[in-house]
Coordinates of C-alpha atoms and ligand atoms in Angstrom, one line a residue:
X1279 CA -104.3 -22.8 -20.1
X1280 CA -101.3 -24.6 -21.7
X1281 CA -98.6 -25.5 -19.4
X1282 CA -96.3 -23.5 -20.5
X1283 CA -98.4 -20.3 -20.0
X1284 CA -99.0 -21.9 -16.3
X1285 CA -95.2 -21.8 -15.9
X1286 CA -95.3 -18.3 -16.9
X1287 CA -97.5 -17.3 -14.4
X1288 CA -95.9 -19.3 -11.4
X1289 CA -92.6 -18.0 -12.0
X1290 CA -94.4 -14.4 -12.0
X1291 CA -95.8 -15.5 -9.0
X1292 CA -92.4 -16.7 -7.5
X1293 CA -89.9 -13.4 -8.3
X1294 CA -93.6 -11.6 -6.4
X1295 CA -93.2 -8.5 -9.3
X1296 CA -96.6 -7.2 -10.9
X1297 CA -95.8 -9.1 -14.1
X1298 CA -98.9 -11.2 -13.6
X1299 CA -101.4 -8.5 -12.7
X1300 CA -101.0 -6.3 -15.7
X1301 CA -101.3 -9.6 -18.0
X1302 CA -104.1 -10.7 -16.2
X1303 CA -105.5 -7.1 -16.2
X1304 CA -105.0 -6.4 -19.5
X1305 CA -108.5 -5.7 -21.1
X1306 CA -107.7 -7.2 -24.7
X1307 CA -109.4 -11.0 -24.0
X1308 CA -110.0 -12.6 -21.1
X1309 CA -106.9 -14.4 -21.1
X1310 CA -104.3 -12.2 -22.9
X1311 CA -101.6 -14.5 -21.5
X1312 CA -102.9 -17.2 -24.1
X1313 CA -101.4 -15.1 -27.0
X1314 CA -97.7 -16.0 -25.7
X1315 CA -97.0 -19.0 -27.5
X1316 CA -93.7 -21.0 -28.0
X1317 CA -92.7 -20.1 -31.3
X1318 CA -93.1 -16.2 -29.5
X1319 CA -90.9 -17.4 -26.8
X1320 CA -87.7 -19.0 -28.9
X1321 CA -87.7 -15.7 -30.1
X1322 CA -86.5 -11.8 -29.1
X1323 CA -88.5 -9.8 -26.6
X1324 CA -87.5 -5.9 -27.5
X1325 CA -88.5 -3.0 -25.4
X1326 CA -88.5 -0.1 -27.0
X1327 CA -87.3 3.2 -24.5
X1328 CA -88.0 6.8 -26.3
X1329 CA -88.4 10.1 -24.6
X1330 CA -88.9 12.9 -27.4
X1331 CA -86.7 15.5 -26.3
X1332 CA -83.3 16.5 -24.7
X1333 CA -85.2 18.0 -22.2
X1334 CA -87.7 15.4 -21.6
X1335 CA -85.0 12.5 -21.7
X1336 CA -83.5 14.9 -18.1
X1337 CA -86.4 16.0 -16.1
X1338 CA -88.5 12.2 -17.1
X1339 CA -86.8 10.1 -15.0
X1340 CA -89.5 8.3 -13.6
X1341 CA -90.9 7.9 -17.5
X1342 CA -87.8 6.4 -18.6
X1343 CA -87.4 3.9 -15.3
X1344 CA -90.9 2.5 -16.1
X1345 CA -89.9 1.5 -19.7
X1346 CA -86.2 0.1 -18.5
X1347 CA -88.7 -1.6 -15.8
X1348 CA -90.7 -3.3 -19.2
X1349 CA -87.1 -5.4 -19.8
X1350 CA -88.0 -7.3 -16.2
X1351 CA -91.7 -7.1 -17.7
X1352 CA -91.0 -9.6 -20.5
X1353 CA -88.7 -11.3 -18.2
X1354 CA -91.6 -12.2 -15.7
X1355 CA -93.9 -12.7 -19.1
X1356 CA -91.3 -16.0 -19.6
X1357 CA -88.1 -15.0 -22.0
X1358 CA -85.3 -15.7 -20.6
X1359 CA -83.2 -12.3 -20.1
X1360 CA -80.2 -13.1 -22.5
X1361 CA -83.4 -13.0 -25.0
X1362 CA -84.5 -9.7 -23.7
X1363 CA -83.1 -6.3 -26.1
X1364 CA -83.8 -2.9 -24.8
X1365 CA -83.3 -0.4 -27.7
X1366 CA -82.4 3.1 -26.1
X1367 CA -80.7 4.4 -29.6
X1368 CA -83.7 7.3 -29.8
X1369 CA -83.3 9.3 -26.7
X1370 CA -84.0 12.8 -27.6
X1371 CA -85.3 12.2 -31.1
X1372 CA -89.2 13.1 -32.0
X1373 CA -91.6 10.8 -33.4
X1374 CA -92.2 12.9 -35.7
X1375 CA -90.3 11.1 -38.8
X1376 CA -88.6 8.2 -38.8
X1377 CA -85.8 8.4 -40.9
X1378 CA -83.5 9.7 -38.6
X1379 CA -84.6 7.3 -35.7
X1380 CA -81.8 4.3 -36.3
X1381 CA -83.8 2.8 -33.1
X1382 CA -86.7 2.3 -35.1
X1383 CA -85.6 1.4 -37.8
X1384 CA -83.8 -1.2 -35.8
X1385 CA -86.6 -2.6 -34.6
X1386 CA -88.8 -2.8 -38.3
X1387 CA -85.3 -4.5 -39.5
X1388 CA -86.0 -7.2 -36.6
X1389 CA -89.0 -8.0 -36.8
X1390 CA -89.0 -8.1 -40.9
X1391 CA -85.8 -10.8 -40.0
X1392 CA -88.0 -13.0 -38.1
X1393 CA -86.2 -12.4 -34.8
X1394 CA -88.5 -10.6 -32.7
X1395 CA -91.7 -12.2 -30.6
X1396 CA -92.9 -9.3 -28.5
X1397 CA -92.4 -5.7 -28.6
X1398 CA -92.5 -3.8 -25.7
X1399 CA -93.1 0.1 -25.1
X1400 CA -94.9 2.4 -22.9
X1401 CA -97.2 3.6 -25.3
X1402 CA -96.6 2.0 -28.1
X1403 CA -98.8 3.8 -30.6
X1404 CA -96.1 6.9 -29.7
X1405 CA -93.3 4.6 -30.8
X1406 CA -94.1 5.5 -34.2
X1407 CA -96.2 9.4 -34.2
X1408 CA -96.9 9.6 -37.9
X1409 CA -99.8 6.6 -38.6
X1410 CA -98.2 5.8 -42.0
X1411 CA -94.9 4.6 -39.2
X1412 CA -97.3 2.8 -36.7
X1413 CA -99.1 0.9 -39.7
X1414 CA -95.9 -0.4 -41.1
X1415 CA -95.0 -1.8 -37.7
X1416 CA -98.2 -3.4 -36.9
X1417 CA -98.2 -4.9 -40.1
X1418 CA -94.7 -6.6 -40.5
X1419 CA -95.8 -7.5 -36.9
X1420 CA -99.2 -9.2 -38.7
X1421 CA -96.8 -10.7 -41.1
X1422 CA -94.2 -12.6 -39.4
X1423 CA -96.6 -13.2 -36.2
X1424 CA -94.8 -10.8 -33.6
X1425 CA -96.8 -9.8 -30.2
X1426 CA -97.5 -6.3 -29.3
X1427 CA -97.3 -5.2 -25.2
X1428 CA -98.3 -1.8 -24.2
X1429 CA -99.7 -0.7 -20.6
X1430 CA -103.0 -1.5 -21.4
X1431 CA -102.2 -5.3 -22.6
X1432 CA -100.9 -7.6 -25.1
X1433 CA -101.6 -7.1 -29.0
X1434 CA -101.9 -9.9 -31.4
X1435 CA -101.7 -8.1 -35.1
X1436 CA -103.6 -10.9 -36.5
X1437 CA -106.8 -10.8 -34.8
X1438 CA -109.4 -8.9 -35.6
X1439 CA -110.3 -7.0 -32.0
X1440 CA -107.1 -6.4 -31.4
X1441 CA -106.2 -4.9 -35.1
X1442 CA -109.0 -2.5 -34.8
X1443 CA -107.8 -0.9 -31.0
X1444 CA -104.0 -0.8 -32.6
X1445 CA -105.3 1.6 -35.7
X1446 CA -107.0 3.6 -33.6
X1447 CA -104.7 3.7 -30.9
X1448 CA -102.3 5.1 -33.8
X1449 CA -104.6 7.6 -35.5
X1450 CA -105.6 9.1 -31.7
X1451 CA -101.7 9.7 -31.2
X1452 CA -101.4 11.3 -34.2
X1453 CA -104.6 13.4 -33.5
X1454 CA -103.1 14.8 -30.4
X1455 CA -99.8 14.6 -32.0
X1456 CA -101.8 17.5 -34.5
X1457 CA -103.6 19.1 -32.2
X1458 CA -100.9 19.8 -29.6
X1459 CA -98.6 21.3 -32.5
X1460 CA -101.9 23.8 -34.1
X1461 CA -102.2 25.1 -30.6
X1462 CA -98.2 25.9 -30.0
X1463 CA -98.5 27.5 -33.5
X1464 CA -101.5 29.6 -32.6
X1465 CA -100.0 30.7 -29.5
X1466 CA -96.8 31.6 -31.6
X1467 CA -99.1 33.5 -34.5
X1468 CA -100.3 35.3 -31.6
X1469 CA -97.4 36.3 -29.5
X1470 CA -95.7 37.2 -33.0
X1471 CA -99.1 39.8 -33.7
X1472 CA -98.0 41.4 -30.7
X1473 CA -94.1 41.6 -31.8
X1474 CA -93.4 39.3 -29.0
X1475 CA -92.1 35.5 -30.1
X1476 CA -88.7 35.4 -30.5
X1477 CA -86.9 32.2 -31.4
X1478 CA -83.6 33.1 -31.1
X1479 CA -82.1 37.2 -32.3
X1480 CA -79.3 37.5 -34.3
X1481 CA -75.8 39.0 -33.2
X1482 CA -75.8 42.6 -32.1
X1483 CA -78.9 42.0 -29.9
X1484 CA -79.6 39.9 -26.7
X1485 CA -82.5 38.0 -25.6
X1486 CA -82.9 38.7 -22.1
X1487 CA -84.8 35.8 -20.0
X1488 CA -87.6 38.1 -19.8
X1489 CA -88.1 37.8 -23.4
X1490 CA -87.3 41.7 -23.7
X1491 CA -84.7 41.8 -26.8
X1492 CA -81.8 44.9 -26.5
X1493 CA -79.0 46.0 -28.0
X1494 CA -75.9 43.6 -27.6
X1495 CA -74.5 45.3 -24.0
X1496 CA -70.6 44.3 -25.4
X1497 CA -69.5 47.5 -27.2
X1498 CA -67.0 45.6 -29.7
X1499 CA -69.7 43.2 -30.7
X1500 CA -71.8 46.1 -31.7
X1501 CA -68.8 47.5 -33.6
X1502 CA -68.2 44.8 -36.0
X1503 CA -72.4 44.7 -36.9
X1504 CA -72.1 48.2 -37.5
X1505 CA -68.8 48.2 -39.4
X1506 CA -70.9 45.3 -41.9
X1507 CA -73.6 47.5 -42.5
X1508 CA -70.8 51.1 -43.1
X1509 CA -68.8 48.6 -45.0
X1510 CA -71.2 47.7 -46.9
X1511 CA -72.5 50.9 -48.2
X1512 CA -68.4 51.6 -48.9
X1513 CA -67.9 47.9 -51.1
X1514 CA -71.0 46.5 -52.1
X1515 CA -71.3 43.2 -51.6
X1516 CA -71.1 40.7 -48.8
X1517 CA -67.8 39.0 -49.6
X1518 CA -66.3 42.0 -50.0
X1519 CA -67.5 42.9 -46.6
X1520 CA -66.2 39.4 -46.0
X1521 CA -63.1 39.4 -47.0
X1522 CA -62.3 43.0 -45.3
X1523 CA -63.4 41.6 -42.1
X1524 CA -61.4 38.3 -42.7
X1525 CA -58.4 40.4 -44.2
X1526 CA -57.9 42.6 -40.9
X1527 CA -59.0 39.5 -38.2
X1528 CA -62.3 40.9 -37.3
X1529 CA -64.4 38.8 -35.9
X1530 CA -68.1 38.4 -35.2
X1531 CA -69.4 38.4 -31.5
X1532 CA -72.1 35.4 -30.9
X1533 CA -73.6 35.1 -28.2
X1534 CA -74.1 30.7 -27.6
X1535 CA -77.7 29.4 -27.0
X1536 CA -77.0 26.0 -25.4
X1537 CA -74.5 24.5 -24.1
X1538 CA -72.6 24.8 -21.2
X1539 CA -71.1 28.3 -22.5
X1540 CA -74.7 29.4 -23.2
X1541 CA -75.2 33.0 -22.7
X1542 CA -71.5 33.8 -23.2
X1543 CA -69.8 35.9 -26.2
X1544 CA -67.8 33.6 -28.6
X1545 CA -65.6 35.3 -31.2
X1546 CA -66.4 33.5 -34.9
X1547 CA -64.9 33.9 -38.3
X1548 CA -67.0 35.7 -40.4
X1549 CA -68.8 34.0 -43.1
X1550 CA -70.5 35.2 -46.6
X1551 CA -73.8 33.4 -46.1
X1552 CA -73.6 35.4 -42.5
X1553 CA -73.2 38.5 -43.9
X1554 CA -76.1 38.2 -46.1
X1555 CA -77.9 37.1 -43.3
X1556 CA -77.1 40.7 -41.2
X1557 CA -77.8 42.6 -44.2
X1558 CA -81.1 41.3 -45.0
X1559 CA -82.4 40.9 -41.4
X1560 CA -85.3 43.8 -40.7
X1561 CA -84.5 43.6 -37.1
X1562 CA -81.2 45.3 -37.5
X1563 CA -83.9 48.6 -39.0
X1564 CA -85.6 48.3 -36.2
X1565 CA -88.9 46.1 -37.8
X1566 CA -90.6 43.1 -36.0
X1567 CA -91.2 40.8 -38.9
X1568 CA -93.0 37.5 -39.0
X1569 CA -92.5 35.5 -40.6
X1570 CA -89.2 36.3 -42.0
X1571 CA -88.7 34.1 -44.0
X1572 CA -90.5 30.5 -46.0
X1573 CA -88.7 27.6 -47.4
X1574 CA -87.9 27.6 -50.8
X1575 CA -89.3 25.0 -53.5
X1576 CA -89.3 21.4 -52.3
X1577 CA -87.4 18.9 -53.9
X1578 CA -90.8 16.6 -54.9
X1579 CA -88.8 13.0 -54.2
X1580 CA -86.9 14.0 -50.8
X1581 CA -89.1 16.6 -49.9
X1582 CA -86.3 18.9 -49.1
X1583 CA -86.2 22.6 -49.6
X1584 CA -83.9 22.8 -53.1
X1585 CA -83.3 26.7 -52.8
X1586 CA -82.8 26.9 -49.1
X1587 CA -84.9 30.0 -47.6
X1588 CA -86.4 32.9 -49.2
X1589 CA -87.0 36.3 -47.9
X1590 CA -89.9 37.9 -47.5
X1591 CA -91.0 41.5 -48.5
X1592 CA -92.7 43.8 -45.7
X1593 CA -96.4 43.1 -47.6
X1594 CA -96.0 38.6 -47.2
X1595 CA -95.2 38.9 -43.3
X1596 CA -98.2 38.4 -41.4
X1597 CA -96.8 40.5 -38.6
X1598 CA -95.0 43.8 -39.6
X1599 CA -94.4 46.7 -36.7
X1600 CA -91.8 48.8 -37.8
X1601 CA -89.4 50.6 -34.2
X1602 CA -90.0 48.0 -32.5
X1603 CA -86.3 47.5 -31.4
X1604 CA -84.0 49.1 -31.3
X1605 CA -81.8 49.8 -34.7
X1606 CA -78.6 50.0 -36.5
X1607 CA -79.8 51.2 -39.9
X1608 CA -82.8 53.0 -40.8
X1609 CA -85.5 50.9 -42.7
X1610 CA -84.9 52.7 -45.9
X1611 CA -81.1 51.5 -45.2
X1612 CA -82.5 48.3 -44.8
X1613 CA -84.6 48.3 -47.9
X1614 CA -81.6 49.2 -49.8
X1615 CA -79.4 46.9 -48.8
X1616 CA -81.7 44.0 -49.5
X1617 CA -82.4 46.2 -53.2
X1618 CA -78.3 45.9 -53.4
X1619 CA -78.2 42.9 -53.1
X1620 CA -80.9 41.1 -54.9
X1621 CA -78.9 43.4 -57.8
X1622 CA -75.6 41.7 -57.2
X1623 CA -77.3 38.2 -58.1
X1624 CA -75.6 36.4 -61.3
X1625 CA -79.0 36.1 -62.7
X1626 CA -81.2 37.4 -65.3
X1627 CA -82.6 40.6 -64.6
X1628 CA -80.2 41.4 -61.9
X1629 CA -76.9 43.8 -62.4
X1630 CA -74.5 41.4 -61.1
X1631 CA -71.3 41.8 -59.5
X1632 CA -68.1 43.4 -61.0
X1633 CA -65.8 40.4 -61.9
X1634 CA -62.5 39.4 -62.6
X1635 CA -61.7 40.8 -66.2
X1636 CA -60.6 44.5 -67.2
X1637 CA -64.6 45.5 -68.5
X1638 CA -65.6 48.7 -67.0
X1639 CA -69.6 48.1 -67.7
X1640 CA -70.1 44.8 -66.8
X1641 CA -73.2 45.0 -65.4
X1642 CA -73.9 48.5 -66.3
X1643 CA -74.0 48.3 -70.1
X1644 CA -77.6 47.3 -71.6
X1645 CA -78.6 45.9 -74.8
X1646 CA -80.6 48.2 -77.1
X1647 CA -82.7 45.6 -78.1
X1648 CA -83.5 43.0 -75.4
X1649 CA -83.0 45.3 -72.5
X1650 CA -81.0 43.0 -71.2
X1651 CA -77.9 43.5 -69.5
X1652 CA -75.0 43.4 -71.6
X1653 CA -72.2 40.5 -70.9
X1654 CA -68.5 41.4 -70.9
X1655 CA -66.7 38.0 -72.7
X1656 CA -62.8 37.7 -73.2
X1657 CA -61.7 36.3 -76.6
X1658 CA -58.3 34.4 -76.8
X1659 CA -58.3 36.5 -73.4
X1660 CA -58.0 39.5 -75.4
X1661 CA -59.6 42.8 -74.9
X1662 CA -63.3 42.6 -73.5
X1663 CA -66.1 42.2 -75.8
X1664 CA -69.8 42.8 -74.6
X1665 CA -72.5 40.3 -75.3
X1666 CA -76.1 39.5 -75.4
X1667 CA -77.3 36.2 -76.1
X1668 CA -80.4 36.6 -74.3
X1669 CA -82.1 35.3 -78.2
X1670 CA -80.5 32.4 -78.1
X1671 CA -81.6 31.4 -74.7
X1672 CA -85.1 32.8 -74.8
X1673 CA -85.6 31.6 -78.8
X1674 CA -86.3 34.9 -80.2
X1675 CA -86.5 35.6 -84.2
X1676 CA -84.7 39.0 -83.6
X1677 CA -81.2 38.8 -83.2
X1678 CA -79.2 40.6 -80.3
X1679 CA -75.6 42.6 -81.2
X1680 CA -72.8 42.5 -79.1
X1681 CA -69.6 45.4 -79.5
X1682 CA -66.4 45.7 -78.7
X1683 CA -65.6 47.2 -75.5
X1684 CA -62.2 48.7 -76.2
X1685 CA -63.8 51.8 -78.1
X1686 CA -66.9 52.3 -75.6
X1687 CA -64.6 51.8 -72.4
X1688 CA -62.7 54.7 -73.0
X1689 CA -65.4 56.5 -74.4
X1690 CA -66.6 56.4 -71.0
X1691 CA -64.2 56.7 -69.0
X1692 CA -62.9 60.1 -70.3
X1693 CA -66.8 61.4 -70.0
X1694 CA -66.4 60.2 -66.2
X1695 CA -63.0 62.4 -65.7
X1696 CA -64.1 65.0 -67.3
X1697 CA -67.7 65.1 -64.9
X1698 CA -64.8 64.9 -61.6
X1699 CA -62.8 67.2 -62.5
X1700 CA -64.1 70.2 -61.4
X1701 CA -64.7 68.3 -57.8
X1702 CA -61.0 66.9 -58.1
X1703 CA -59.2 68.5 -55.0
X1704 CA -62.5 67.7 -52.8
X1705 CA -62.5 64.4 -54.3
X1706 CA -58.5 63.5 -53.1
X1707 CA -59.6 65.9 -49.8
X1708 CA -62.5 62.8 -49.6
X1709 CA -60.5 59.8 -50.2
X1710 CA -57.9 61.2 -47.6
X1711 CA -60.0 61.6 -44.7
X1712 CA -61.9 57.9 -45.7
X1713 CA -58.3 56.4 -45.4
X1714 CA -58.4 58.4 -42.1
X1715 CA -61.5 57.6 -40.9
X1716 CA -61.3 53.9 -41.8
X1717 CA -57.7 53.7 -39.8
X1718 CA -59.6 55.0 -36.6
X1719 CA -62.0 52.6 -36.9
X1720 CA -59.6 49.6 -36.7
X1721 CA -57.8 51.2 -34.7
X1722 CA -60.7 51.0 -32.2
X1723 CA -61.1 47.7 -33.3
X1724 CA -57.8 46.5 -31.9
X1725 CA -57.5 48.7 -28.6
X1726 CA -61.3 46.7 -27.6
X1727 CA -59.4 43.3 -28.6
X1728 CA -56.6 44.4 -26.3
X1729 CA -58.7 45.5 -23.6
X1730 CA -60.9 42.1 -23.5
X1731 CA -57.2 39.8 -23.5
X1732 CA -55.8 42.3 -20.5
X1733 CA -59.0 41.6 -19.0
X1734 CA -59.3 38.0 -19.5
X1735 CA -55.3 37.7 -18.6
X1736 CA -56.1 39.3 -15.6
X1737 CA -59.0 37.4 -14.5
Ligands
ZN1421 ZN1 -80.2 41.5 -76.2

């Protein structure tokens, strides 16, 4: 035993911690000690502290203590404690990747620099969860000579025994890593057969902590969903349903998930991407769907979803149990809407959305010899002109026409009076009563809001 490890083990000896039993337990070589050499020593000893999740980083006290306790660890193991780093920066981040885990990438950046001579963690194969993580760190620590110290002993990346128990210590992590996340998604596939999982519900209904989901018990809350879904039918599309809501100060009711306010009703501004959300949802109908939803196509560098998420129809969900909950809207509503929608799409195939621009048939107009739907185009914002250029874009021989809408507008138009006008007086008698109708319903609107500050004010 060099000297220097003998001064190791006296001063273990002197400060009477249990420094010198797990290095003289450790299984890897007789006399794992020997792997600390000087050239380890003049350099940094960094424990690495990671708990995986908010929740764990709370209730594992005791977990977290014993890797603060590794910092005295390296202490006893000889590196003086001005030498000793404890990186902490992951708290409540999984293992999972590590390119949001500035702790970990900390420590690769260390070691690559030459300025680290032991790493310390609990586990250390969970430092890392994915095995393409874990074999970059134990071989930068092969490279620039860095020690390894995990419960069971001390690591040299270099030798041969001890290079074999680090890759499989990584692959069994990541096995149970695997199997521990197959098994939470069976049990979900399972509680979703029986219309049961939940992850969160969207606003008009409340997850109560039996995992029974109702109707939102706040009466204004339910309101404002409904008024989406009778606005809807009125304007639609979603930002005009939007902008109504924003125009008269209506505003959603959410109820929080975390926090310290969780549980409690929270008054947002409504949002298009929202609205879509509410008017696509099955739940609102009534359905248990799942999944709802899949990721759209992945970007193939990053990985990342490039279309954000798309919907799925009734016959893709693996689970599909229609009065489940309970509704808004009737599933054929539902249907509909999500019909309506797909329609107002700027793309090929779909109707579109009236626009700015004086066009009556945008969107309505087709071409005679595509099929396609007909374009209204300003020129020297003149009167509207409708267009197909769908042989341009798709390279076909046959040319497409275009004509001028001027003529064809009125055409219409007068064929569209002349259809009302035997309904006229019931139409105005219509129109009068929606003005009336839509009048009470803000009104409601606003005596709720009033009500909820009187209540508040006098609480
Ligand atoms: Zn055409």
């Amino acid at each position: 035993m060099s000297g220097h490890n003998g001064k190791v083990l006296e001063r273990s000896k002197t400060k009477g911690c249990d420094a010198t039993a797990v290095v003289q337990r450790g299984p890897v070589g007789l006399m794992p000690s020997t792997k600390i050499q000087d050239h380890h020593l003049d350099r940094l000893a960094m424990v690495y502290v990671r708990q995986s999740s908010p929740q764990q980083v709370l209730e594992n006290r005791e977990s977290r203590e014993r890797q603060y306790a590794l910092a005295d660890l390296a202490a006893g193991l000889g590196w003086p404690a001005d030498r000793v780093i404890v990186i902490d920066e992951d708290q409540g981040l999984s293992g999972k990747f590590s390119e949001n885990r500035n702790g970990f990438q900390r420590l690769l950046t260390e070691v690559t620099m030459d300025h680290v001579g032991l790493v310390l963690g609990l586990e250390l194969s969970r430092l890392a969860r994915s095995c393409k993580d874990w074999h970059h760190l134990v071989e930068v620590c092969a490279v620039f000579d860095t020690l390894l110290y995990d419960q069971d002993g001390i690591y040299d990346a270099n030798d041969s025994n001890d290079r074999l128990l680090l890759g499989m210590k990584g692959a069994m992590s990541e096995f149970e890593l695997i199997t521990l996340r197959n098994r939470l998604q069976r049990g979900r596939e399972n509680k979703a057969q029986r219309g049961e999982w939940f992850a969160a519900v969207p606003i008009g209904y409340l997850k109560l902590p039996t995992g029974e989901v109702v109707l939102e018990p706040d009466e204004q809350a339910r309101a404002v969903v409904q008024l989406i879904f009778d606005k809807f039918q009125e304007l639609g599309t979603a930002r005009g349903v939007c902008r109504y809501l924003i125009h008269h100060n209506i505003r959603l009711g959410f109820r929080c998930h975390k926090g310290p306010k969780r549980g409690q009703l929270e008054w947002r501004r409504p949002q298009p991407a929202r609205i879509v959300w509410i008017l696509r949802h099955p739940i609102y109908a009534g359905v248990y769907g799942y999944p709802l939803h899949q990721e759209g196509r992945k970007h193939p560098g990053t990985g990342r979803s490039e279309n954000g998420i798309l919907w799925l129809p009734p016959e893709q969900m693996r689970a599909f149990l229609p009065d489940r909950l309970p509704a808004y809207i009737s599933w054929e509503q539902c249907q509909a809407n999500r019909q309506r929608l797909q329609q107002n799409r700027s793309q090929l195939g779909s109707r579109g959305t009236p626009r700015r621009g004086e066009a009556l048939l945008a969107g309505l107009a087709t071409c005679g010899n595509c099929n396609g739907s007909l374009r209204p185009v300003y020129p020297e914002k003149k009167t509207p002109h409708y267009t197909c250029d769908r042989h341009l874009r798709e390279l076909r021989e046959q040319t497409c026409y275009g004509l001028k809408g001027a003529g064809l507008d009125a055409l219409v138009s007068q064929q569209v009076l002349r259809a009302l006008e035997p309904a006229a007086l019931e139409l105005s008698l219509r129109a009068v009563q929606d003005v009336e109708g839509e009048r009470r319903q803000l009104h409601r609107q606003w005596k709720q809001r009033l009500e909820r500050v009187r209540y508040e004010s006098e609480r």
